[in-house]
PDB file of C-alpha atoms in Angstrom:
ATOM      1  CA  UNK Y   1      26.451   0.119 -16.597  1.00 57.00           C
ATOM      2  CA  UNK Y   2      23.961  -2.677 -17.231  1.00 63.00           C
ATOM      3  CA  UNK Y   3      21.796  -4.302 -14.597  1.00 62.00           C
ATOM      4  CA  UNK Y   4      22.727  -7.892 -13.690  1.00 68.00           C
ATOM      5  CA  UNK Y   5      20.395 -10.452 -15.240  1.00 77.00           C
ATOM      6  CA  UNK Y   6      18.149 -12.503 -13.010  1.00 78.00           C
ATOM      7  CA  UNK Y   7      19.281 -16.141 -13.075  1.00 82.00           C
ATOM      8  CA  UNK Y   8      16.841 -18.613 -14.601  1.00 87.00           C
ATOM      9  CA  UNK Y   9      15.801 -21.472 -12.328  1.00 90.00           C
ATOM     10  CA  UNK Y  10      15.071 -24.916 -13.705  1.00 90.00           C
ATOM     11  CA  UNK Y  11      13.034 -27.262 -11.525  1.00 93.00           C
ATOM     12  CA  UNK Y  12      13.793 -30.956 -12.059  1.00 89.00           C
ATOM     13  CA  UNK Y  13      11.899 -33.785 -10.395  1.00 92.00           C
ATOM     14  CA  UNK Y  14      13.458 -37.265 -10.251  1.00 88.00           C
ATOM     15  CA  UNK Y  15      11.765 -40.417  -9.105  1.00 92.00           C
ATOM     16  CA  UNK Y  16      13.723 -42.633  -6.694  1.00 91.00           C
ATOM     17  CA  UNK Y  17      14.752 -45.169  -9.367  1.00 87.00           C
ATOM     18  CA  UNK Y  18      16.218 -42.513 -11.675  1.00 85.00           C
ATOM     19  CA  UNK Y  19      17.898 -40.676  -8.795  1.00 87.00           C
ATOM     20  CA  UNK Y  20      19.902 -43.802  -7.899  1.00 88.00           C
ATOM     21  CA  UNK Y  21      21.523 -43.773 -11.343  1.00 88.00           C
ATOM     22  CA  UNK Y  22      22.641 -46.495 -13.732  1.00 86.00           C
ATOM     23  CA  UNK Y  23      26.159 -47.729 -14.436  1.00 89.00           C
ATOM     24  CA  UNK Y  24      27.678 -46.721 -17.780  1.00 91.00           C
ATOM     25  CA  UNK Y  25      31.170 -47.153 -19.166  1.00 92.00           C
ATOM     26  CA  UNK Y  26      30.924 -45.025 -22.327  1.00 91.00           C
ATOM     27  CA  UNK Y  27      29.556 -41.578 -23.138  1.00 95.00           C
ATOM     28  CA  UNK Y  28      28.791 -40.308 -26.651  1.00 95.00           C
ATOM     29  CA  UNK Y  29      28.651 -36.507 -26.830  1.00 97.00           C
ATOM     30  CA  UNK Y  30      27.193 -34.597 -29.787  1.00 97.00           C
ATOM     31  CA  UNK Y  31      26.552 -30.878 -30.112  1.00 97.00           C
ATOM     32  CA  UNK Y  32      25.341 -28.096 -32.345  1.00 96.00           C
ATOM     33  CA  UNK Y  33      25.313 -24.336 -31.964  1.00 96.00           C
ATOM     34  CA  UNK Y  34      22.093 -24.508 -29.927  1.00 96.00           C
ATOM     35  CA  UNK Y  35      22.232 -27.762 -27.931  1.00 96.00           C
ATOM     36  CA  UNK Y  36      24.294 -30.689 -26.742  1.00 95.00           C
ATOM     37  CA  UNK Y  37      23.352 -34.302 -26.096  1.00 97.00           C
ATOM     38  CA  UNK Y  38      25.140 -36.811 -23.877  1.00 96.00           C
ATOM     39  CA  UNK Y  39      24.217 -40.472 -24.354  1.00 94.00           C
ATOM     40  CA  UNK Y  40      25.456 -42.778 -21.608  1.00 91.00           C
ATOM     41  CA  UNK Y  41      26.074 -46.356 -22.746  1.00 88.00           C
ATOM     42  CA  UNK Y  42      26.765 -49.620 -20.945  1.00 86.00           C
ATOM     43  CA  UNK Y  43      28.836 -52.100 -22.959  1.00 84.00           C
ATOM     44  CA  UNK Y  44      29.114 -55.520 -21.351  1.00 83.00           C
ATOM     45  CA  UNK Y  45      31.528 -58.238 -22.554  1.00 86.00           C
ATOM     46  CA  UNK Y  46      29.864 -61.076 -24.467  1.00 86.00           C
ATOM     47  CA  UNK Y  47      26.675 -59.105 -25.202  1.00 81.00           C
ATOM     48  CA  UNK Y  48      26.428 -58.008 -28.871  1.00 81.00           C
ATOM     49  CA  UNK Y  49      24.191 -54.953 -28.207  1.00 79.00           C
ATOM     50  CA  UNK Y  50      25.039 -52.013 -25.971  1.00 69.00           C
ATOM     51  CA  UNK Y  51      22.351 -50.447 -23.787  1.00 66.00           C
ATOM     52  CA  UNK Y  52      21.757 -46.678 -24.075  1.00 65.00           C
TER      53      UNK Y  52
END
């Protein structure tokens, strides 16, 4: 029988502005065998460029 692995802890620090979040209405998800990336996008009517 194998010993259970110790879980890895990740410490993340957010400033107050980031912790409040930002509205998005689209998510683009890409991945590979070693990572994944989620880009959150806000598309507003009448504005030709989206904000990532």
